[in-house]
PDB file of C-alpha atoms in Angstrom:
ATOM      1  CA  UNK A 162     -29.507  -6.478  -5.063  1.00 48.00           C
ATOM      2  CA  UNK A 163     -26.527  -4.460  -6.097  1.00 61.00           C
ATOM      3  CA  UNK A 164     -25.554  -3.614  -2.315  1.00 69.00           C
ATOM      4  CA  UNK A 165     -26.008  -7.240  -1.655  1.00 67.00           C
ATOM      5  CA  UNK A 166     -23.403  -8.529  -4.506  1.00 76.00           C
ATOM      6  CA  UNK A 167     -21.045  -5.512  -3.508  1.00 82.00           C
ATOM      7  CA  UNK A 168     -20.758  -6.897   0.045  1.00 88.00           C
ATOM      8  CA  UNK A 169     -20.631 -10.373  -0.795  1.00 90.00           C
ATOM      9  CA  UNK A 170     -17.324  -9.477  -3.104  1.00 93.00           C
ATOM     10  CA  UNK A 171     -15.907  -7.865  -0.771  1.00 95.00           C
ATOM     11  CA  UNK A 172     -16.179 -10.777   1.605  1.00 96.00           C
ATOM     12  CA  UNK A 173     -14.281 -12.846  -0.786  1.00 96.00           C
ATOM     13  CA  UNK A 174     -11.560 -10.245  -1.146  1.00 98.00           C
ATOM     14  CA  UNK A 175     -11.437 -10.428   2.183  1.00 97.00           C
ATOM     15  CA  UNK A 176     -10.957 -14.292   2.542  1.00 97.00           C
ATOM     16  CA  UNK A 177      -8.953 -14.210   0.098  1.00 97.00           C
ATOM     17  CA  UNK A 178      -6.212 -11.514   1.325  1.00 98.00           C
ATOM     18  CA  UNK A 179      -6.200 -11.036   4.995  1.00 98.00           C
ATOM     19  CA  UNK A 180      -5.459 -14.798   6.044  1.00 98.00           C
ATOM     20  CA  UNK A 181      -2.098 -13.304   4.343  1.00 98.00           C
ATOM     21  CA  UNK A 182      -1.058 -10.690   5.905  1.00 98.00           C
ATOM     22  CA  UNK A 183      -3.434  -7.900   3.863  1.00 98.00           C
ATOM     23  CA  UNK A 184      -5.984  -5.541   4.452  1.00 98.00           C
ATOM     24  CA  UNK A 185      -8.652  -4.173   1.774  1.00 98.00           C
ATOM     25  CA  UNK A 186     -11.058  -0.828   2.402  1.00 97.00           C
ATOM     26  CA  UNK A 187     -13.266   0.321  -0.609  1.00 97.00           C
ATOM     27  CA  UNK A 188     -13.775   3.200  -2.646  1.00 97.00           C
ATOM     28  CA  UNK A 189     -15.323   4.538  -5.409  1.00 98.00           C
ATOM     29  CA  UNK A 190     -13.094   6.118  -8.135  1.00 98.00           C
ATOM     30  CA  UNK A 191     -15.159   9.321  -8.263  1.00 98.00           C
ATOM     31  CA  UNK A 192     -13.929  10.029  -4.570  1.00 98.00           C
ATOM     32  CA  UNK A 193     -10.578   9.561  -5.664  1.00 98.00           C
ATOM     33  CA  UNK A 194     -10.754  11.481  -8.811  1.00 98.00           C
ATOM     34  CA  UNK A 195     -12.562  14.413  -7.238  1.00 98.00           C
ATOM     35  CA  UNK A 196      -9.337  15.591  -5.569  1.00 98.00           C
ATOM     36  CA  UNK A 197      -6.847  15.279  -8.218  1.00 97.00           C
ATOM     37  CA  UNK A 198      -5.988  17.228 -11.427  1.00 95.00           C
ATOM     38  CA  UNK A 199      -7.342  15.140 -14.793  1.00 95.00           C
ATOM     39  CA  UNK A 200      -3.250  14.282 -15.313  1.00 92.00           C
ATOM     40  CA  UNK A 201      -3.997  11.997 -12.221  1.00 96.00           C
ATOM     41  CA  UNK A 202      -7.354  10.987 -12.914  1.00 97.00           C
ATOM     42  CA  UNK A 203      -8.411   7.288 -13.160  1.00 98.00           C
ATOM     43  CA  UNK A 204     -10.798   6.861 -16.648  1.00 97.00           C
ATOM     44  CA  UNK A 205     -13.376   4.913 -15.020  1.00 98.00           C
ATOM     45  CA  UNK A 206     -17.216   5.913 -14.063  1.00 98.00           C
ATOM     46  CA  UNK A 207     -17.443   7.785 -10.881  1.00 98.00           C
ATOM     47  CA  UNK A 208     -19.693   5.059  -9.093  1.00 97.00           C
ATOM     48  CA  UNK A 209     -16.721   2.253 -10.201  1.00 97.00           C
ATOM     49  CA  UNK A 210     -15.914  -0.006  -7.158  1.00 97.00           C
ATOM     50  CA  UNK A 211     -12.600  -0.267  -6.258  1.00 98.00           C
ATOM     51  CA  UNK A 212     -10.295  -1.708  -2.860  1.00 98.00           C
ATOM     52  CA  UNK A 213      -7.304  -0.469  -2.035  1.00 98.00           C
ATOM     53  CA  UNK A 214      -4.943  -3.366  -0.553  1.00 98.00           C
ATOM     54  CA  UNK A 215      -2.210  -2.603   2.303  1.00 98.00           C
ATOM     55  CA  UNK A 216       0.313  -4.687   3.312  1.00 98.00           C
ATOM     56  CA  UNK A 217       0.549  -5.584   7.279  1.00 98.00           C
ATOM     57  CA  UNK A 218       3.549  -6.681   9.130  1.00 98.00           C
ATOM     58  CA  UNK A 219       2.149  -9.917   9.433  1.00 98.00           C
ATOM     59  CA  UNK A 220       2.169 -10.339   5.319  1.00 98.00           C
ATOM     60  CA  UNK A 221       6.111 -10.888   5.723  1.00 96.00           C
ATOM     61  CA  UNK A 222       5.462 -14.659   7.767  1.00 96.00           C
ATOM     62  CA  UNK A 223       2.091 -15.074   5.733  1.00 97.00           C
ATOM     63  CA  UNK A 224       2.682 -14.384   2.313  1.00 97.00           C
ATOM     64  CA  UNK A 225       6.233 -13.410   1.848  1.00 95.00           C
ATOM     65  CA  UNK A 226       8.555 -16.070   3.018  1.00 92.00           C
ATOM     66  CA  UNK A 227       6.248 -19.334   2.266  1.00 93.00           C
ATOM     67  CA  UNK A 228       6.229 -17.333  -1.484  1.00 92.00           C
ATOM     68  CA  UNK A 229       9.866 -17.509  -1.481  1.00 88.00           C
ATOM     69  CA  UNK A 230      10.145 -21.233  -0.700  1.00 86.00           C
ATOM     70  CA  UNK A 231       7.879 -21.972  -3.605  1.00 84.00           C
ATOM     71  CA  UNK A 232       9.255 -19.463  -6.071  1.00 69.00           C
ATOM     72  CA  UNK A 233      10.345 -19.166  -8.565  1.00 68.00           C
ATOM     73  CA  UNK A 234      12.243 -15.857  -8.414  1.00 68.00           C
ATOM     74  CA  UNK A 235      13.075 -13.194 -11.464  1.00 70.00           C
ATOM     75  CA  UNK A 236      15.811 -11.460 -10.857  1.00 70.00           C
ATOM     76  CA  UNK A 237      14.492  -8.886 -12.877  1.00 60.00           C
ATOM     77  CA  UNK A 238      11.628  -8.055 -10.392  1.00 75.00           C
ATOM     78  CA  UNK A 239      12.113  -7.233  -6.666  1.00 84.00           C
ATOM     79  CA  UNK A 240      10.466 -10.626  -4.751  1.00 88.00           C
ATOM     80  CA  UNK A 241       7.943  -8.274  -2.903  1.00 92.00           C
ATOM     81  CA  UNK A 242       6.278  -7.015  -5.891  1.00 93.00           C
ATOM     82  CA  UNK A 243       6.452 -10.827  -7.457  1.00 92.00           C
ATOM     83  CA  UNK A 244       5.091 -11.944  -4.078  1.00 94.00           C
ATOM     84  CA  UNK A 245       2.240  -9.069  -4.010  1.00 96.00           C
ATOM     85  CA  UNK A 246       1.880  -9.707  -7.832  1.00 96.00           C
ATOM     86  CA  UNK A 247       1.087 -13.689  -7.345  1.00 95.00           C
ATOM     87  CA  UNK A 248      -1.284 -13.240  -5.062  1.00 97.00           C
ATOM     88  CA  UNK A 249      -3.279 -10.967  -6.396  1.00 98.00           C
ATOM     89  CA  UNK A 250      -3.347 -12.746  -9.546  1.00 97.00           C
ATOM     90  CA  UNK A 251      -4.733 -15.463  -7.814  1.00 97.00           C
ATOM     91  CA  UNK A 252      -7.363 -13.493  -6.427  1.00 98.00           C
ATOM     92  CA  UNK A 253      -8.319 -12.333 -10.053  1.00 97.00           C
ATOM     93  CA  UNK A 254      -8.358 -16.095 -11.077  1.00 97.00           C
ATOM     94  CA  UNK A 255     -10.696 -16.813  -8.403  1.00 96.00           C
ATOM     95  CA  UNK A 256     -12.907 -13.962  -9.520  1.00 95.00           C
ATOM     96  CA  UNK A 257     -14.016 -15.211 -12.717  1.00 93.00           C
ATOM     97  CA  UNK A 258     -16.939 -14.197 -12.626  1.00 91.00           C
ATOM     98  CA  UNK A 259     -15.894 -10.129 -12.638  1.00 93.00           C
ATOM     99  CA  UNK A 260     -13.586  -7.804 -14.363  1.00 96.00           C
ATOM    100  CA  UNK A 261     -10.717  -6.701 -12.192  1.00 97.00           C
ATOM    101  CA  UNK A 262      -8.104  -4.287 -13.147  1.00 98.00           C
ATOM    102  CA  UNK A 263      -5.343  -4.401 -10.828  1.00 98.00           C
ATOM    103  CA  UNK A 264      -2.909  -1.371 -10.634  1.00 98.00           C
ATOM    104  CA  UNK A 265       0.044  -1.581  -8.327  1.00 98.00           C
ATOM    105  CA  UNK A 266       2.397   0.816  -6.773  1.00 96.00           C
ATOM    106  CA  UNK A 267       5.266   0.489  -8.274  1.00 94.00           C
ATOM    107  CA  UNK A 268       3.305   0.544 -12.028  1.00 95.00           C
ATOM    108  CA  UNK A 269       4.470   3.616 -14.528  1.00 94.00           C
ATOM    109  CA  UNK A 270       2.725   4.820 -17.083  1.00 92.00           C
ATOM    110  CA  UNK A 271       4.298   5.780 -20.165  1.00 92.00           C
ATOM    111  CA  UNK A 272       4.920   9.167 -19.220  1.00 91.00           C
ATOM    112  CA  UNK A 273       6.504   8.036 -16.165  1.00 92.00           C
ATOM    113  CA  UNK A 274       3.580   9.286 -13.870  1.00 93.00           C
ATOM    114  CA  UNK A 275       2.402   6.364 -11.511  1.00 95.00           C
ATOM    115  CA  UNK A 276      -0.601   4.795 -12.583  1.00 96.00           C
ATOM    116  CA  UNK A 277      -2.196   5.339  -9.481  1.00 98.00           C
ATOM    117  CA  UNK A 278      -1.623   7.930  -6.454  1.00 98.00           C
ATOM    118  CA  UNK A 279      -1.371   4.984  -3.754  1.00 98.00           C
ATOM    119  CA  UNK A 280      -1.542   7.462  -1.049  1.00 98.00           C
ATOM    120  CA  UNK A 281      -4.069   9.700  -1.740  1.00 98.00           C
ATOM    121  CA  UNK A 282      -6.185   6.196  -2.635  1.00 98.00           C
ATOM    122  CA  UNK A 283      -5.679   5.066   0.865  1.00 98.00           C
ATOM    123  CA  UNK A 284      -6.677   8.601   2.433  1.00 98.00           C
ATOM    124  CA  UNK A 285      -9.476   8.828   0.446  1.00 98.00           C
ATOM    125  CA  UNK A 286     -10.422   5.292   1.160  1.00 98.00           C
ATOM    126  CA  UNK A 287     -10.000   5.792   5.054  1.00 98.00           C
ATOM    127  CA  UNK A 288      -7.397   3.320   5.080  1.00 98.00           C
ATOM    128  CA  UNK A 289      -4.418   5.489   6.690  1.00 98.00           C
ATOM    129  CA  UNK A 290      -4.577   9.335   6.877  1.00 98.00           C
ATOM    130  CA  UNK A 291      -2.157  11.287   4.296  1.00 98.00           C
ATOM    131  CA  UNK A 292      -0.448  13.769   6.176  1.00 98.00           C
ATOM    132  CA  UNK A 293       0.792  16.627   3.908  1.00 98.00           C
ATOM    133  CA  UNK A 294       2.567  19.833   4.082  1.00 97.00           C
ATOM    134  CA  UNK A 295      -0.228  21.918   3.678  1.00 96.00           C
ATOM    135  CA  UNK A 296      -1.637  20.191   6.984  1.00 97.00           C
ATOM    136  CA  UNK A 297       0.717  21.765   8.857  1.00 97.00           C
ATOM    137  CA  UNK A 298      -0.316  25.450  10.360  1.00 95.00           C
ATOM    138  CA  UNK A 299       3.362  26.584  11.067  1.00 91.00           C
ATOM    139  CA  UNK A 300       5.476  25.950   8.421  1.00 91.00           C
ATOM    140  CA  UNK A 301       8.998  25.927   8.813  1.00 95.00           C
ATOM    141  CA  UNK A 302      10.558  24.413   5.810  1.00 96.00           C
ATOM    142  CA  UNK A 303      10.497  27.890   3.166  1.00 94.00           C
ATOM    143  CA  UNK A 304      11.980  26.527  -0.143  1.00 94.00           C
ATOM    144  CA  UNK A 305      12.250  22.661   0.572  1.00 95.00           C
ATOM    145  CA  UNK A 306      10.365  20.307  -0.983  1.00 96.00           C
ATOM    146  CA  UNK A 307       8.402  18.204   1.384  1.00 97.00           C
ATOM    147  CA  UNK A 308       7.006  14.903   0.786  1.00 98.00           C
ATOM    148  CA  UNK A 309       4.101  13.969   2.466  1.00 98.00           C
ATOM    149  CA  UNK A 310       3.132  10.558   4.320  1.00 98.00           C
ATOM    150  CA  UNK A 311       0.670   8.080   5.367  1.00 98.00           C
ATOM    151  CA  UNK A 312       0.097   6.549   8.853  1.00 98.00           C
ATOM    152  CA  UNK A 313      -2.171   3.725   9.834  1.00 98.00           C
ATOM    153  CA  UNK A 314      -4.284   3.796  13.195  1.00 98.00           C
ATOM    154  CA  UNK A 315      -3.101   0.317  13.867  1.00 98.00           C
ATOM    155  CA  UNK A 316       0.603   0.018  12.481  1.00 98.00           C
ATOM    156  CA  UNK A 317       1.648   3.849  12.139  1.00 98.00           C
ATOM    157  CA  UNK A 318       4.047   3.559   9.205  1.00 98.00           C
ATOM    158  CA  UNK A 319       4.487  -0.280   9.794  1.00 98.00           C
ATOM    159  CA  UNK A 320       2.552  -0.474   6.564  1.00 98.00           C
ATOM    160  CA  UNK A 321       2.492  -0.099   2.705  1.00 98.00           C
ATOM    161  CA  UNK A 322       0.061   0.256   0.213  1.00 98.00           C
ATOM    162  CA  UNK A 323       0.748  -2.192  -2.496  1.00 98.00           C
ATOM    163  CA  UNK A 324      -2.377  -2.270  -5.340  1.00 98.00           C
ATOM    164  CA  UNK A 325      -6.088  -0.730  -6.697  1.00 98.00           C
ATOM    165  CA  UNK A 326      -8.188  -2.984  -7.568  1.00 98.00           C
ATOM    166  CA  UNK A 327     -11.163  -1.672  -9.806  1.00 98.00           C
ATOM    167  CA  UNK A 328     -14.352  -3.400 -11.044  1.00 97.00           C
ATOM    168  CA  UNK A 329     -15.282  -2.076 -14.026  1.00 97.00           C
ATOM    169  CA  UNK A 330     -18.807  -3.439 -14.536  1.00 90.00           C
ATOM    170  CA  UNK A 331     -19.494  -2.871 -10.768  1.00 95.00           C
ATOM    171  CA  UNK A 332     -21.088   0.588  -9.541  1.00 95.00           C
ATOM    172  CA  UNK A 333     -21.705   1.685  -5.562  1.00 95.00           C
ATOM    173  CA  UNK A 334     -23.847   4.643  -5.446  1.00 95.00           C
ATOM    174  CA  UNK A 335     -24.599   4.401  -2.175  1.00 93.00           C
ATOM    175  CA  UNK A 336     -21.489   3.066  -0.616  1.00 94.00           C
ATOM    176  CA  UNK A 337     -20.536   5.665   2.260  1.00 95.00           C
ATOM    177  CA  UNK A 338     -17.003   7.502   2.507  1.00 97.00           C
ATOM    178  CA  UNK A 339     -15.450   6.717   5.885  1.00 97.00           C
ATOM    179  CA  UNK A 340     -12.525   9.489   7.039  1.00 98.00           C
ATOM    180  CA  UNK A 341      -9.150   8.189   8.101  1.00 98.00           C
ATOM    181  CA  UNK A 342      -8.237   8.437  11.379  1.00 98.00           C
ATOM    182  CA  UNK A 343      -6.222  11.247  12.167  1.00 98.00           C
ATOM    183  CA  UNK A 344      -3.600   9.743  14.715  1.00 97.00           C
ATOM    184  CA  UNK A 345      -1.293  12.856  14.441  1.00 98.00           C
ATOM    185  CA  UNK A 346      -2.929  15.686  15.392  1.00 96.00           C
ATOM    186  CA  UNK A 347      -0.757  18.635  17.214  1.00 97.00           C
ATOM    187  CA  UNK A 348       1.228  21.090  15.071  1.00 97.00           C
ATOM    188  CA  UNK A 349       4.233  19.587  16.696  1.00 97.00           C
ATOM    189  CA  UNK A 350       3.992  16.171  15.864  1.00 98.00           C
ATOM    190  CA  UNK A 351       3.169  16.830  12.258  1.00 98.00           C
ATOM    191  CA  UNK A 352       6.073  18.587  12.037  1.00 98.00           C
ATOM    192  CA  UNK A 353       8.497  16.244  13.715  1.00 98.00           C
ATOM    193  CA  UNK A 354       6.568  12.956  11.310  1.00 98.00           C
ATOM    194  CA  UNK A 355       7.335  15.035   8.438  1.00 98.00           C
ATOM    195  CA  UNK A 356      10.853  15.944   8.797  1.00 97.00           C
ATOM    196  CA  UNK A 357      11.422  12.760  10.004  1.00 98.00           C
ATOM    197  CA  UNK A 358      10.263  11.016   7.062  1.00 98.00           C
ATOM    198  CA  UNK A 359      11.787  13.371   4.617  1.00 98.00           C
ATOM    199  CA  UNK A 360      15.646  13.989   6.320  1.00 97.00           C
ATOM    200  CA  UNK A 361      15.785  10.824   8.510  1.00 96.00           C
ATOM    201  CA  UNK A 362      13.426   8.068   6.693  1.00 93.00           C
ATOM    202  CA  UNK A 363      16.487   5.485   6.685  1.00 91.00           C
ATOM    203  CA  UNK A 364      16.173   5.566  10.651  1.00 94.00           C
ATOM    204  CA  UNK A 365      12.794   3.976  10.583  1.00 95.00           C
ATOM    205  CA  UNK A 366      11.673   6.842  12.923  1.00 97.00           C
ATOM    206  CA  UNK A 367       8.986   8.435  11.380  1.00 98.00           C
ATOM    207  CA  UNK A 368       6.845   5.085  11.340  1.00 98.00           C
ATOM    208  CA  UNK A 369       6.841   5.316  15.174  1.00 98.00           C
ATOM    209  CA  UNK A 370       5.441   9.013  15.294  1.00 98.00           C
ATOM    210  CA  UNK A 371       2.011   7.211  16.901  1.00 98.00           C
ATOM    211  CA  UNK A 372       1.813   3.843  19.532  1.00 96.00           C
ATOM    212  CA  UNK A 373       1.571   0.617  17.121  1.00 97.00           C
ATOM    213  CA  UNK A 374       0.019  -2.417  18.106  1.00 96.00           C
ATOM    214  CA  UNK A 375       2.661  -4.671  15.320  1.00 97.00           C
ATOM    215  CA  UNK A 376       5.340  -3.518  13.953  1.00 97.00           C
ATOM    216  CA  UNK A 377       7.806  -5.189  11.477  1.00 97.00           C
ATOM    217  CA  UNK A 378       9.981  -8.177  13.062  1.00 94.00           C
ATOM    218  CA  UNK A 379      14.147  -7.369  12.744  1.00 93.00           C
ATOM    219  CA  UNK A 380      14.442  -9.725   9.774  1.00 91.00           C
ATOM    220  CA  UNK A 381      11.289  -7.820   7.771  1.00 93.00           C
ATOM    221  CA  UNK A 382      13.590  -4.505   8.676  1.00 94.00           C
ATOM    222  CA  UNK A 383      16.773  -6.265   7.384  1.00 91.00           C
ATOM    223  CA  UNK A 384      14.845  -6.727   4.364  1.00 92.00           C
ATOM    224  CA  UNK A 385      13.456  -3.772   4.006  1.00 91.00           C
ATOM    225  CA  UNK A 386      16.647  -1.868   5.161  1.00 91.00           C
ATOM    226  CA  UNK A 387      18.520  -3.525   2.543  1.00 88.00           C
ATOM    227  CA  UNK A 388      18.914  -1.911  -1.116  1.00 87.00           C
ATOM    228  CA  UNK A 389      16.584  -3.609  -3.738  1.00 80.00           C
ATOM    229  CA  UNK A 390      18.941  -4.610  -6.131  1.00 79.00           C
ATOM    230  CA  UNK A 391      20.883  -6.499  -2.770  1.00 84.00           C
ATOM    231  CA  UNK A 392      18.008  -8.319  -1.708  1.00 82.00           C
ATOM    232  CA  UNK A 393      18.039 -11.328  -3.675  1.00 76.00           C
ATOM    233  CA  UNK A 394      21.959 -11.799  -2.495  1.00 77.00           C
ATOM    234  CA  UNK A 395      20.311 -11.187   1.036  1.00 79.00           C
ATOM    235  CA  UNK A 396      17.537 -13.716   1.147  1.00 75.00           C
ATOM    236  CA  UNK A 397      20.465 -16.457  -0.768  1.00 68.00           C
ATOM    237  CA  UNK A 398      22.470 -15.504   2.077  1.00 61.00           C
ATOM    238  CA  UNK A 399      20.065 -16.239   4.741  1.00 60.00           C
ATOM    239  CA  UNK A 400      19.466 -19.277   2.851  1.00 56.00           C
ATOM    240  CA  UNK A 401      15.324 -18.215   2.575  1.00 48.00           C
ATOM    241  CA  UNK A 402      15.916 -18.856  -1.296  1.00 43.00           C
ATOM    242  CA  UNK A 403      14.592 -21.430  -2.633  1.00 41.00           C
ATOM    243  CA  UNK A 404      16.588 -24.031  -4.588  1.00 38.00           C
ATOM    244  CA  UNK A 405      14.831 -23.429  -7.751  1.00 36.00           C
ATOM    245  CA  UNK A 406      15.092 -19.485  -7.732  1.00 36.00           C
ATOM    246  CA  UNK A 407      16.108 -18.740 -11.730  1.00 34.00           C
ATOM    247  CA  UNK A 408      19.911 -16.916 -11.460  1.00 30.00           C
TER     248      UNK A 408
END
């Protein structure tokens, strides 16, 4: 009965999200917290449900830009998080019937940690596979801090994971942990994706280390490209503002 109501909610997430440009993959918190010191530890039961939700290309068009035309904007927020933020509280509304906690990305806790570790979530989910220093066999960086990186089968780094969503009062013992797919796998290439995305991530390079099958248009990468607190001036410029964005 249990499996049954899991799949069921997750076929409303579903409807719900992808139509907009998002993609959802489950996972149970124990998975997540198994790999993680208790500083970084969600306080939920092991068996707790939870989605992690990615952002596509196609969320830009989908989501995004008819979001901007029927605003309104803060300028205290950058739009993408409002958009991501409407959207899924939406999909909470529409939930009634269950507890969601949502946790996004960009979320601090008070000790300035993030509430979640959105990349690790998506590894451990199987959503896009978290390539890390310590995947690397011959390392060449000595003293240098290097930050590791995700990259989607389908979109490569064309991608970004935006929330958590947990269920509380819903438990998956049985639900199966699928492994990401590794898309990088010579020394060589792991090398070149992580120095790319550490010394050259402004270039857009590193999110090409694999073939993509969609990639963001040239006005999502003027977006992107641009510095957040820029964009609003940006989208006012392009005239994609709406007339009743608050100033």
């Amino acid at each position: 009965m249990m499996e049954l109501r899991v799949v069921e909610l997750e076929k409303r997430i579903r409807d719900h999200l992808e139509k907009l440009g998002f993609e959802i993959h489950p996972l149970k918190v124990g998975w997540y917290n198994a790999v993680l010191s208790p500083a970084f530890q969600l306080p939920y039961l092991d068996d707790t449900l939870a989605f992690v939700v990615l952002s596509t290309p196609a969320m830009f068009d989908k989501a995004f830009k008819p979001f901007l035309r029927n605003g309104p904007l803060k300028k205290i927020r950058d739009p993408v998080d409002q958009c991501i933020s409407h959207h899924l509280t939406l999909l909470r509304e529409s939930l009634a019937d269950q507890q969601v906690d949502i946790m996004y990305d960009y979320e601090l806790l008070p000790n300035r940690k993030p509430k979640f570790l959105a990349q690790t979530a998506a590894h451990i989910a199987g959503a896009a596979y978290y390539y890390q220093r310590k995947d690397v066999q011959q390392d060449p960086w000595g003293e240098k801090k290097i930050y590791g990186v995700c990259i989607h089968p389908r979109y490569g780094g064309w991608f970004a994971i935006r929330a958590l969503l947990l269920f509380p009062g819903v438990e998956v013992p049985s639900l199966l942990q699928k492994t990401p797919v590794d898309c990088v796998t010579t020394d060589e290439k792991r090398i070149e994706l992580l120095e790319k995305f550490n010394f050259h991530w402004r270039d857009w390079s590193y999110r090409d280390i694999t073939e993509v099958k969609e990639k963001y248009s040239e006005e999502q990468k003027t977006y992107f490209a641009t510095p957040p607190a820029e964009r609003l001036k940006l989208l006012t410029l392009q005239g994609g503002l709406q007339r009743n964005a608050i100033h």
